[in-house]
Tab-separated table of C-alpha atoms in Angstrom:
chain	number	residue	atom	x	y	z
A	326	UNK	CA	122.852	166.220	116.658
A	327	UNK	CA	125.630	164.549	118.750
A	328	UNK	CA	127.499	161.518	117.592
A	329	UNK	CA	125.647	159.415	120.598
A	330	UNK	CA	122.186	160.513	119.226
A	331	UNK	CA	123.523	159.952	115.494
A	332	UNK	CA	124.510	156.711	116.699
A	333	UNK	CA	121.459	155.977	118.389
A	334	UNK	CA	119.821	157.133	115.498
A	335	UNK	CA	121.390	155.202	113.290
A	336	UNK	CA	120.811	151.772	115.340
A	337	UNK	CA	117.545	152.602	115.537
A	338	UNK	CA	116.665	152.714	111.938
A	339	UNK	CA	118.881	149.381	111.275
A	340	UNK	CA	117.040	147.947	113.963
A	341	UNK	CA	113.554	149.317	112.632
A	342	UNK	CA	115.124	148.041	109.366
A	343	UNK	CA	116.104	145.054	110.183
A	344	UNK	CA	112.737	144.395	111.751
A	345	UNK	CA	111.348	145.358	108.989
A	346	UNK	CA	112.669	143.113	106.665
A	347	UNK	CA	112.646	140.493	108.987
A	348	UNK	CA	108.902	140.747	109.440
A	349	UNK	CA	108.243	140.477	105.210
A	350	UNK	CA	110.631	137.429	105.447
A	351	UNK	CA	108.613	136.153	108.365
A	352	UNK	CA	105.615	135.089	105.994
A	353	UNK	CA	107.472	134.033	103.352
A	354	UNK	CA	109.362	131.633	105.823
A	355	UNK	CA	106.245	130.372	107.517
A	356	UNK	CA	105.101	130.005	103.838
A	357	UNK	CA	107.747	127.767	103.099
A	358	UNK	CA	107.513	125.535	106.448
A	359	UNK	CA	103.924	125.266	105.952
A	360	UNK	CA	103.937	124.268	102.159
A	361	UNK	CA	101.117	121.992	101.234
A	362	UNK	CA	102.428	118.710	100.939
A	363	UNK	CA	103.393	117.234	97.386
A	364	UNK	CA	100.605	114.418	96.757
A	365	UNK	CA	101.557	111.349	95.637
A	366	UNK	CA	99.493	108.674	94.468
A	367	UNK	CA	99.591	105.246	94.880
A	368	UNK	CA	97.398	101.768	93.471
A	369	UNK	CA	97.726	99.454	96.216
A	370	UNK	CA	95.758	97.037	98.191
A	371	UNK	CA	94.294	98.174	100.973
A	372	UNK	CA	96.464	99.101	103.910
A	373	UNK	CA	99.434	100.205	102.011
A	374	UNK	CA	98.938	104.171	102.085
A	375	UNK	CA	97.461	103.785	105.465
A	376	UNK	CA	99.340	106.188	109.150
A	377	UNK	CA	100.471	102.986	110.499
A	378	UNK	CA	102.532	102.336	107.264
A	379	UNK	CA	103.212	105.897	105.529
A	380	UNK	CA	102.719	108.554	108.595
A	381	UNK	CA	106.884	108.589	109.218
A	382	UNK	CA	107.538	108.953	105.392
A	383	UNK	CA	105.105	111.675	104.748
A	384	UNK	CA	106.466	113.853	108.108
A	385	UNK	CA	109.783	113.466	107.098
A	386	UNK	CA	108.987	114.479	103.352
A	387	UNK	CA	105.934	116.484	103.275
A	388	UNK	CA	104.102	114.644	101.309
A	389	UNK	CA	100.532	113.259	101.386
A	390	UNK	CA	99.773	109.568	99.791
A	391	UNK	CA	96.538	109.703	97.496
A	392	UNK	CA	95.821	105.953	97.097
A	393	UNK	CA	93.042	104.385	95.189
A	394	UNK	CA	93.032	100.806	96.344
A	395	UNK	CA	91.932	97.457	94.704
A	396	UNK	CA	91.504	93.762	95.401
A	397	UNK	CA	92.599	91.328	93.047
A	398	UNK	CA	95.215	91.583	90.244
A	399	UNK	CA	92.583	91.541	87.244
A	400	UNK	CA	90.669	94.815	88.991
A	401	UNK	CA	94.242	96.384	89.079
A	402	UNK	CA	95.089	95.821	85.549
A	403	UNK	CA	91.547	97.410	84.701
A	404	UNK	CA	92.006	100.622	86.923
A	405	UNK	CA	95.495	101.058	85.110
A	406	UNK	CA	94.257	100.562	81.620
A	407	UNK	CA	91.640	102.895	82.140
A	408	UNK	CA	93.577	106.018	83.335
A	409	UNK	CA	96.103	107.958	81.541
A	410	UNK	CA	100.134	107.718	81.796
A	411	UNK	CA	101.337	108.917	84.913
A	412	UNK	CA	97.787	108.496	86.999
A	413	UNK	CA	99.345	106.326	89.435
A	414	UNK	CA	102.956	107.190	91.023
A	415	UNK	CA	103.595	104.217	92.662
A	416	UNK	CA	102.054	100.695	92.022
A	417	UNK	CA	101.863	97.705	94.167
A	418	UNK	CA	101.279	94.417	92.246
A	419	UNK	CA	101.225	91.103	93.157
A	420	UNK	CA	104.188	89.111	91.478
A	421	UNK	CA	102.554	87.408	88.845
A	422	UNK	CA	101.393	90.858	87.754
A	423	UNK	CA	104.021	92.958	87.141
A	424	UNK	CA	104.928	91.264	84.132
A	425	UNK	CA	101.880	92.224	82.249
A	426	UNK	CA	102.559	95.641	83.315
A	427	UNK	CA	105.638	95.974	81.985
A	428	UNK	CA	104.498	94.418	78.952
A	429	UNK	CA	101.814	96.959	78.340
A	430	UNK	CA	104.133	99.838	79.377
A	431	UNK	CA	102.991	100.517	82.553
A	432	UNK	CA	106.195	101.182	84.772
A	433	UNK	CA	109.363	102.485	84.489
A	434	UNK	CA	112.409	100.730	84.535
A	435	UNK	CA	114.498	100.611	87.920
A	436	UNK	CA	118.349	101.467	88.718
A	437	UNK	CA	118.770	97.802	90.899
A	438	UNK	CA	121.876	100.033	92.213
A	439	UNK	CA	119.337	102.498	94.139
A	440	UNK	CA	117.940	99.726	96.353
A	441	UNK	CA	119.284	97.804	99.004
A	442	UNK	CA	118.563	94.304	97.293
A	443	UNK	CA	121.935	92.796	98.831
A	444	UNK	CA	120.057	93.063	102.510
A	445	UNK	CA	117.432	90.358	100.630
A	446	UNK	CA	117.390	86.898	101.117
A	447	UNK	CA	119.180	85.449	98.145
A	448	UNK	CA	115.749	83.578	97.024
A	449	UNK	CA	114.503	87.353	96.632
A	450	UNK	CA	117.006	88.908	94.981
A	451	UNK	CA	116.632	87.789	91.805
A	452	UNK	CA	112.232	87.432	92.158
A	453	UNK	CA	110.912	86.211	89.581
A	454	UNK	CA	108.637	88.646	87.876
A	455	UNK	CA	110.653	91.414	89.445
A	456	UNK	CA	113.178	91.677	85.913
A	457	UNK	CA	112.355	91.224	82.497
A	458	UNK	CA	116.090	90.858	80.085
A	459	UNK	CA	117.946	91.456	82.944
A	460	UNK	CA	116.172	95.205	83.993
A	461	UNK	CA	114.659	95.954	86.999
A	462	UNK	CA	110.820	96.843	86.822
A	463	UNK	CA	109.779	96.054	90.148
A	464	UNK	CA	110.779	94.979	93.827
A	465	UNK	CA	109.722	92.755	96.139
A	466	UNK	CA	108.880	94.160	98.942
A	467	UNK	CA	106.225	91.445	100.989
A	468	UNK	CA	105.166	88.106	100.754
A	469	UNK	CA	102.808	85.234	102.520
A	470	UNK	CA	101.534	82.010	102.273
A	471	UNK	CA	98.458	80.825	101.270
A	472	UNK	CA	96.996	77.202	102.932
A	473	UNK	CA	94.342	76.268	104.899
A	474	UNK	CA	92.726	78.790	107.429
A	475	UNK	CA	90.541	77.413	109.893
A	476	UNK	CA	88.427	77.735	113.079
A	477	UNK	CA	89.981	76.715	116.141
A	478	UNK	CA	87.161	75.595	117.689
A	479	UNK	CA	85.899	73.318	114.893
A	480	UNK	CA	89.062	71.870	114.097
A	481	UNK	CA	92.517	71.072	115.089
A	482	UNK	CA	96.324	71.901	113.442
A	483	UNK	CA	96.203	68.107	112.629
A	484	UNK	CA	92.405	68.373	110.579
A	485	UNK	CA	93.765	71.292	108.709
A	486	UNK	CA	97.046	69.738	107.686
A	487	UNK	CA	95.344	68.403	104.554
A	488	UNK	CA	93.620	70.111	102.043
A	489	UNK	CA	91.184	67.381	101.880
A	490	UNK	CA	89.500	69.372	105.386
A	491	UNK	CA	87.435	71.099	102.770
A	492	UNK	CA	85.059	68.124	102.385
A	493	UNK	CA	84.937	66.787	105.340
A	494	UNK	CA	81.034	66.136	106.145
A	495	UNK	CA	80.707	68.229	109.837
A	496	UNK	CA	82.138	71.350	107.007
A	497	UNK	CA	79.180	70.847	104.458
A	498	UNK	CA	77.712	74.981	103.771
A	499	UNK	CA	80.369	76.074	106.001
A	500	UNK	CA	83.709	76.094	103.750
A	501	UNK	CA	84.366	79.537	102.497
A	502	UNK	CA	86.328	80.697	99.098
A	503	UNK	CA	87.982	83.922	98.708
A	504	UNK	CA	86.792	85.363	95.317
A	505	UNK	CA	89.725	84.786	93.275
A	506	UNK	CA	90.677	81.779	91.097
A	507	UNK	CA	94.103	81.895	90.944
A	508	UNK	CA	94.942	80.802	94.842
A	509	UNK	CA	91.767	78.744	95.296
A	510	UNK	CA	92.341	76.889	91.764
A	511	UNK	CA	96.034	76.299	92.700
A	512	UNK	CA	95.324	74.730	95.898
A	513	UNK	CA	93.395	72.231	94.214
A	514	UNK	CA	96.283	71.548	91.735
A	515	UNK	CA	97.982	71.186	94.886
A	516	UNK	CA	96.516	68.588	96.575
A	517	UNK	CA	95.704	66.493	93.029
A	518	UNK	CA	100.046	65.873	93.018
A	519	UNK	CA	100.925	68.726	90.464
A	520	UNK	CA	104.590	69.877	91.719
A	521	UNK	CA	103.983	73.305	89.203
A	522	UNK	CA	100.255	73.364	90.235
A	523	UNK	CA	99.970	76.203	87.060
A	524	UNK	CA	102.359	75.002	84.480
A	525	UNK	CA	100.001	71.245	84.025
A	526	UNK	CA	98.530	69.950	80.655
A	527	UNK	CA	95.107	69.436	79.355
A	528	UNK	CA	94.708	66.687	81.464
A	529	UNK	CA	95.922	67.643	84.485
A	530	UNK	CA	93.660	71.055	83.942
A	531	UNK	CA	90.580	68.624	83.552
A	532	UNK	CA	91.607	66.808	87.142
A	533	UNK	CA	91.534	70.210	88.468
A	534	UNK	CA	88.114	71.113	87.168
A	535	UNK	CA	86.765	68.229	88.126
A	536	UNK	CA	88.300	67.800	91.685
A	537	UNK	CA	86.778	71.697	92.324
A	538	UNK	CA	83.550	70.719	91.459
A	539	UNK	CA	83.341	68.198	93.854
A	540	UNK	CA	83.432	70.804	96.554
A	541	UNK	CA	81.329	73.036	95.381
A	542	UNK	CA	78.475	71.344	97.710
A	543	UNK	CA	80.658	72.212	100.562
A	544	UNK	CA	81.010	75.734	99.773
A	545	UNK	CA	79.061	78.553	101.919
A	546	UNK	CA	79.912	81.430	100.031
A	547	UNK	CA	82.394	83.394	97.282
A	548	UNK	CA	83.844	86.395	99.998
A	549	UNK	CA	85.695	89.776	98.880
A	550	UNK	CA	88.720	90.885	101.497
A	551	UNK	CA	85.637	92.188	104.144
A	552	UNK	CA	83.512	89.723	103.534
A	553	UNK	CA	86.357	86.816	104.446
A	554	UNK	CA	87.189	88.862	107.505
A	555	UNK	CA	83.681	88.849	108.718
A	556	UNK	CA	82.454	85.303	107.972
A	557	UNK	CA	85.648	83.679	109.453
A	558	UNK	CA	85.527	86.325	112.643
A	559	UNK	CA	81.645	85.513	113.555
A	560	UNK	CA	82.103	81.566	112.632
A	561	UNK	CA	79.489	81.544	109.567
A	562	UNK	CA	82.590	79.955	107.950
A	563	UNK	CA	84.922	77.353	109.684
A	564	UNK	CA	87.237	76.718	107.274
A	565	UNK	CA	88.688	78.824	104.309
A	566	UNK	CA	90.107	78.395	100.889
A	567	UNK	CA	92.570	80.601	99.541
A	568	UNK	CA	94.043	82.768	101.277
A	569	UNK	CA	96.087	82.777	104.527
A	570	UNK	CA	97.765	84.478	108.017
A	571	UNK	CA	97.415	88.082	105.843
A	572	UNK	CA	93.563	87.772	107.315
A	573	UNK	CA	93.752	84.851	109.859
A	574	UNK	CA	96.354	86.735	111.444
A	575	UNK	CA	94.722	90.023	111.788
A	576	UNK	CA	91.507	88.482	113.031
A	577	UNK	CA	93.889	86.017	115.522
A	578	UNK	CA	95.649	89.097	117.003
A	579	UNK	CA	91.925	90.791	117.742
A	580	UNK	CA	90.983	87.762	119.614
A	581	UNK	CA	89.177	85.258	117.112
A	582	UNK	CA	89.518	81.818	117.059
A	583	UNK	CA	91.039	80.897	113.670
A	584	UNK	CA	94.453	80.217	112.401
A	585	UNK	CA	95.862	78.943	109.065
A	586	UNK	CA	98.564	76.558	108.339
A	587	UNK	CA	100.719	75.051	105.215
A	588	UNK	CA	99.079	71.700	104.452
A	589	UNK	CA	101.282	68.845	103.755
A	590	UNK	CA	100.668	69.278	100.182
A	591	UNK	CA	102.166	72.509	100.103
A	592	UNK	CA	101.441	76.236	100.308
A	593	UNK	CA	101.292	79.006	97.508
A	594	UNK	CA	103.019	82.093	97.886
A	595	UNK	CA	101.776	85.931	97.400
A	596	UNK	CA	104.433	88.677	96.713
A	597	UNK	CA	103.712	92.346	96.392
A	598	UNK	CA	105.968	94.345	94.599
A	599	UNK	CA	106.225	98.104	94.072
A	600	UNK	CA	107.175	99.439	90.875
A	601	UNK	CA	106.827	103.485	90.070
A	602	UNK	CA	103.793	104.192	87.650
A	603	UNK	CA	104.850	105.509	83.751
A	604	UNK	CA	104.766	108.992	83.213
A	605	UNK	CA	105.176	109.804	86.872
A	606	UNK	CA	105.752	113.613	87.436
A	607	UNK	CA	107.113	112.915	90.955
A	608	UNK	CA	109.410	109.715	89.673
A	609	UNK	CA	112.371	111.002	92.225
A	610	UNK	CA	109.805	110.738	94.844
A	611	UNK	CA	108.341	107.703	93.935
A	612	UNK	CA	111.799	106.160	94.109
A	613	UNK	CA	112.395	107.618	97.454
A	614	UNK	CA	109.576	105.945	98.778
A	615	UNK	CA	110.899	102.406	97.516
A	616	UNK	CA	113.584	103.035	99.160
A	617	UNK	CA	112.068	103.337	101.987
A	618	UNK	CA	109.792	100.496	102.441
A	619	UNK	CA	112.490	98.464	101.207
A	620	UNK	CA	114.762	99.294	103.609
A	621	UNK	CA	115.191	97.215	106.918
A	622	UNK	CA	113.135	100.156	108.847
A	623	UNK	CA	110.508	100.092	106.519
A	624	UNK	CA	110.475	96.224	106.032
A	625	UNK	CA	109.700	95.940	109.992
A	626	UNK	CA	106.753	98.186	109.662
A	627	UNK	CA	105.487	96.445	106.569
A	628	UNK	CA	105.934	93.149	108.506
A	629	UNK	CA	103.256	94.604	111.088
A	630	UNK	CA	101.163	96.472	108.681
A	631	UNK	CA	97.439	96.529	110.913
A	632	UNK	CA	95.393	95.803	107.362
A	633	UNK	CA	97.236	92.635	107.016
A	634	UNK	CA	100.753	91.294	108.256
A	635	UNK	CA	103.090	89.658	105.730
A	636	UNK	CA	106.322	88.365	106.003
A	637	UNK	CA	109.489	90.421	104.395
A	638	UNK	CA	112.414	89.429	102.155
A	639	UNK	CA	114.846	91.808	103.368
A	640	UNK	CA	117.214	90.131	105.976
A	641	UNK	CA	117.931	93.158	108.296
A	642	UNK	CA	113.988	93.987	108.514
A	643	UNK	CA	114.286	90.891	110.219
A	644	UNK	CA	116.479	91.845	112.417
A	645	UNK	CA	114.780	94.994	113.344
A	646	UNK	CA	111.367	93.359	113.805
A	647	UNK	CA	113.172	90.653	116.140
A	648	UNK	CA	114.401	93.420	118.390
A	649	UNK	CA	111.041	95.665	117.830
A	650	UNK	CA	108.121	92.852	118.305
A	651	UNK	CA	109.811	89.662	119.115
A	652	UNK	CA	106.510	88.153	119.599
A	653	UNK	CA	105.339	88.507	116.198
A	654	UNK	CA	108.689	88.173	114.813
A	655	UNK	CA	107.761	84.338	116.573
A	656	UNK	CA	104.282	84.122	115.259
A	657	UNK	CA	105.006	85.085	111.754
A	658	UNK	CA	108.198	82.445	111.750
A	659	UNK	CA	110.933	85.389	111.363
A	660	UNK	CA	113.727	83.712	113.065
A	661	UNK	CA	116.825	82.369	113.418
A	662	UNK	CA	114.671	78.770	114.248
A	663	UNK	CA	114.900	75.679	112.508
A	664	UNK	CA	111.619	75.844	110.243
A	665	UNK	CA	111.339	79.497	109.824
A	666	UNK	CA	109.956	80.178	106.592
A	667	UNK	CA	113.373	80.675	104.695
A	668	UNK	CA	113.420	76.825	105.530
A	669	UNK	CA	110.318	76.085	104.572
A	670	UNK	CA	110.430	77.922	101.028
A	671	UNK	CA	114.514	76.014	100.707
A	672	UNK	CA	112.488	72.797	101.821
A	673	UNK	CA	110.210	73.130	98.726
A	674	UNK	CA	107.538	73.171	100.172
A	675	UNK	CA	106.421	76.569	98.766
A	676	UNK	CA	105.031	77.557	95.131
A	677	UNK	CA	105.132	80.486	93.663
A	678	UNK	CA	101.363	81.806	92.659
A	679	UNK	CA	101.518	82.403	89.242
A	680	UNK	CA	99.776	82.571	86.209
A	681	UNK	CA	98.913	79.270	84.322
A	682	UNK	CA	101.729	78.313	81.796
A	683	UNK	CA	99.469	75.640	79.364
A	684	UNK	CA	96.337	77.433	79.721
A	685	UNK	CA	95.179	81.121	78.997
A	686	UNK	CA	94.375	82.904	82.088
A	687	UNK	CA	90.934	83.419	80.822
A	688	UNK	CA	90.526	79.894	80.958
A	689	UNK	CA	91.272	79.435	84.502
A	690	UNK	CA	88.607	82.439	85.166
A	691	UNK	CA	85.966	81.092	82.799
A	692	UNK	CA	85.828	77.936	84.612
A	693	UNK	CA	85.967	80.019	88.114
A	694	UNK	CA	82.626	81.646	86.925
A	695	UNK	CA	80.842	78.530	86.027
A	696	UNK	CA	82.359	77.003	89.654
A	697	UNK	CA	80.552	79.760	91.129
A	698	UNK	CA	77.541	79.325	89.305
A	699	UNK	CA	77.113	75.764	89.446
């Protein structure tokens, strides 16, 4: 054989070769770029594990949120306690929450040094609830305001500015409560002069009881998170206690006439926080995820999440939803304005929702049950 044809020879079984070797890699490669994504589950209220909020994260990480949602605190804390360490990767809780998770030895401790908690307001970076003996167990990563929401139709800015609305006569059967004690019971304290409308004494607690059961003859109904959005969207209810723009604001932006605004009594504030689940197998991923809602990217997108808007502590989601959505950067009172609700919460006129301080939480829930029954 001549050196050409050796040659040729030669190249012929590399190439053969190296086709060969390059077809056994082929499916190991396509293997490895199609790898099912890691699943990671998350206890959240609804909306939190939805495209709108998680799509980007799980792309860019191949991963594939698992959530088993909840409404209220009290269901939470029941779904945990039922389910063995390391169920739940990532938890969102509501503030007054977390503490009784961490308590029960529910979540893991947090390195503050892995999050961007400088970019937070400075009323955020220290959240109450949030640390426990100066460790991190949670963070902050929304927040809202709870007053008085309100048919546009029915009744003006000015009618709603009190929470004394609820028993006005043209409202009798048509004022509605979301199900939960905590906001609707702290409203109340609210309006009857209590500055810490859940740290009040016996008597105080009596001129709570006593001022909600003067309105239960106004009330049209208890309502879960679809019932609220449905009786305040068709009008069966015109005005609504408890909760706030995270469903008057969804329902506004689809066209219905209601609204909500901070009485001049005050408002109440909801926070979510995330904190990663104990006994997580996929803690490095959990964290990775906090990270990323927390940062000024994911903060924008949380602001707009399409189950329910909220407003965001971190100062440079801010700035990203001002450039992004001005509009609703406006509506939700994310500005640089006089008033924006920075000012409002330095003004005092916010309260955290918390648990009560001189009563047992049962307390507050028995007495919600015989409201409800009365």
């Amino acid at each position: 054989m001549s050196k050409i044809a050796q040659g040729q020879a030669g190249l012929t079984r590399r190439a053969l070769l190296a086709t060969g070797v390059a077809a056994l890699a082929a499916p190991m490669l396509s293997r490895r770029a199609n790898a099912a994504p890691v699943e990671l589950t998350m206890l959240a209220w609804y909306g939190h594990a939805e495209p709108d909020i998680v799509a980007e994260f799980e792309a860019e990480n191949n991963v594939k949120f698992v959530p088993k949602y909840y409404t209220g605190g009290d269901n939470m804390l029941g779904l945990i306690s039922q389910s063995p360490a390391g169920t739940y990767d990532v938890i969102l809780s509501d503030a007054e929450y977390v503490q009784a998770l961490n308590e029960a030895g529910y979540v893991e401790e947090l390195d503050p040094n892995d999050y961007a908690i400088s970019d937070y307001f400075p009323e955020f970076q220290q959240f109450p609830g949030n640390w426990s003996d100066g460790k991190l167990f949670s963070l902050v990563t929304r927040f809202g305001f709870l007053g008085v929401a309100y048919n546009t139709d029915a009744l003006t800015e000015a009618d709603a500015s009190t929470y004394n609305v609820y028993w006005e006569e043209n409202l009798k059967g048509k004022v509605g409560h979301f199900d939960w004690h905590l906001p609707n019971l702290g409203q109340i304290s609210l309006l009857n002069g209590n500055s810490n409308p859940y740290d009040i004494d016996d008597a105080g607690w009596q001129g709570v009881q006593d001022k909600t059961m003067s309105l239960r003859p106004q009330i049209g109904g208890f309502f879960d998170y679809g019932g609220t959005f449905s009786s305040l969207n068709d009008g069966q209810m015109l005005a609504f206690a408890g909760i706030g723009d995270w469903i008057t604001g969804v329902l506004e932006k689809n066209g219905a006439k209601v609204r909500s605004v901070v009485p001049e009594e005050g408002g109440l504030q909801w926070s979510e926080c995330f904190s990663i689940g104990k006994g997580s197998q996929k803690a490095e991923l959990a964290k990775k995820w906090i990270q990323y809602i927390t940062s000024a990217k994911g903060q924008a997108k949380s602001a707009q999440m399409a189950a329910y808007p909220a407003l965001i502590p971190n100062q440079k989601g801010w700035e990203v939803l001002q450039a992004e959505n001005p509009a609703e950067a406006k509506r939700q009172g994310m500005t640089k304005d006089a008033g924006n609700v920075i000012d409002m919460i330095r003004a005092g006129r916010i309260k955290y929702r918390q648990w009560p301080v001189q009563q047992g939480l049962e307390d507050w829930n028995d007495f919600w049950s015989e409201y409800k029954g009365a």
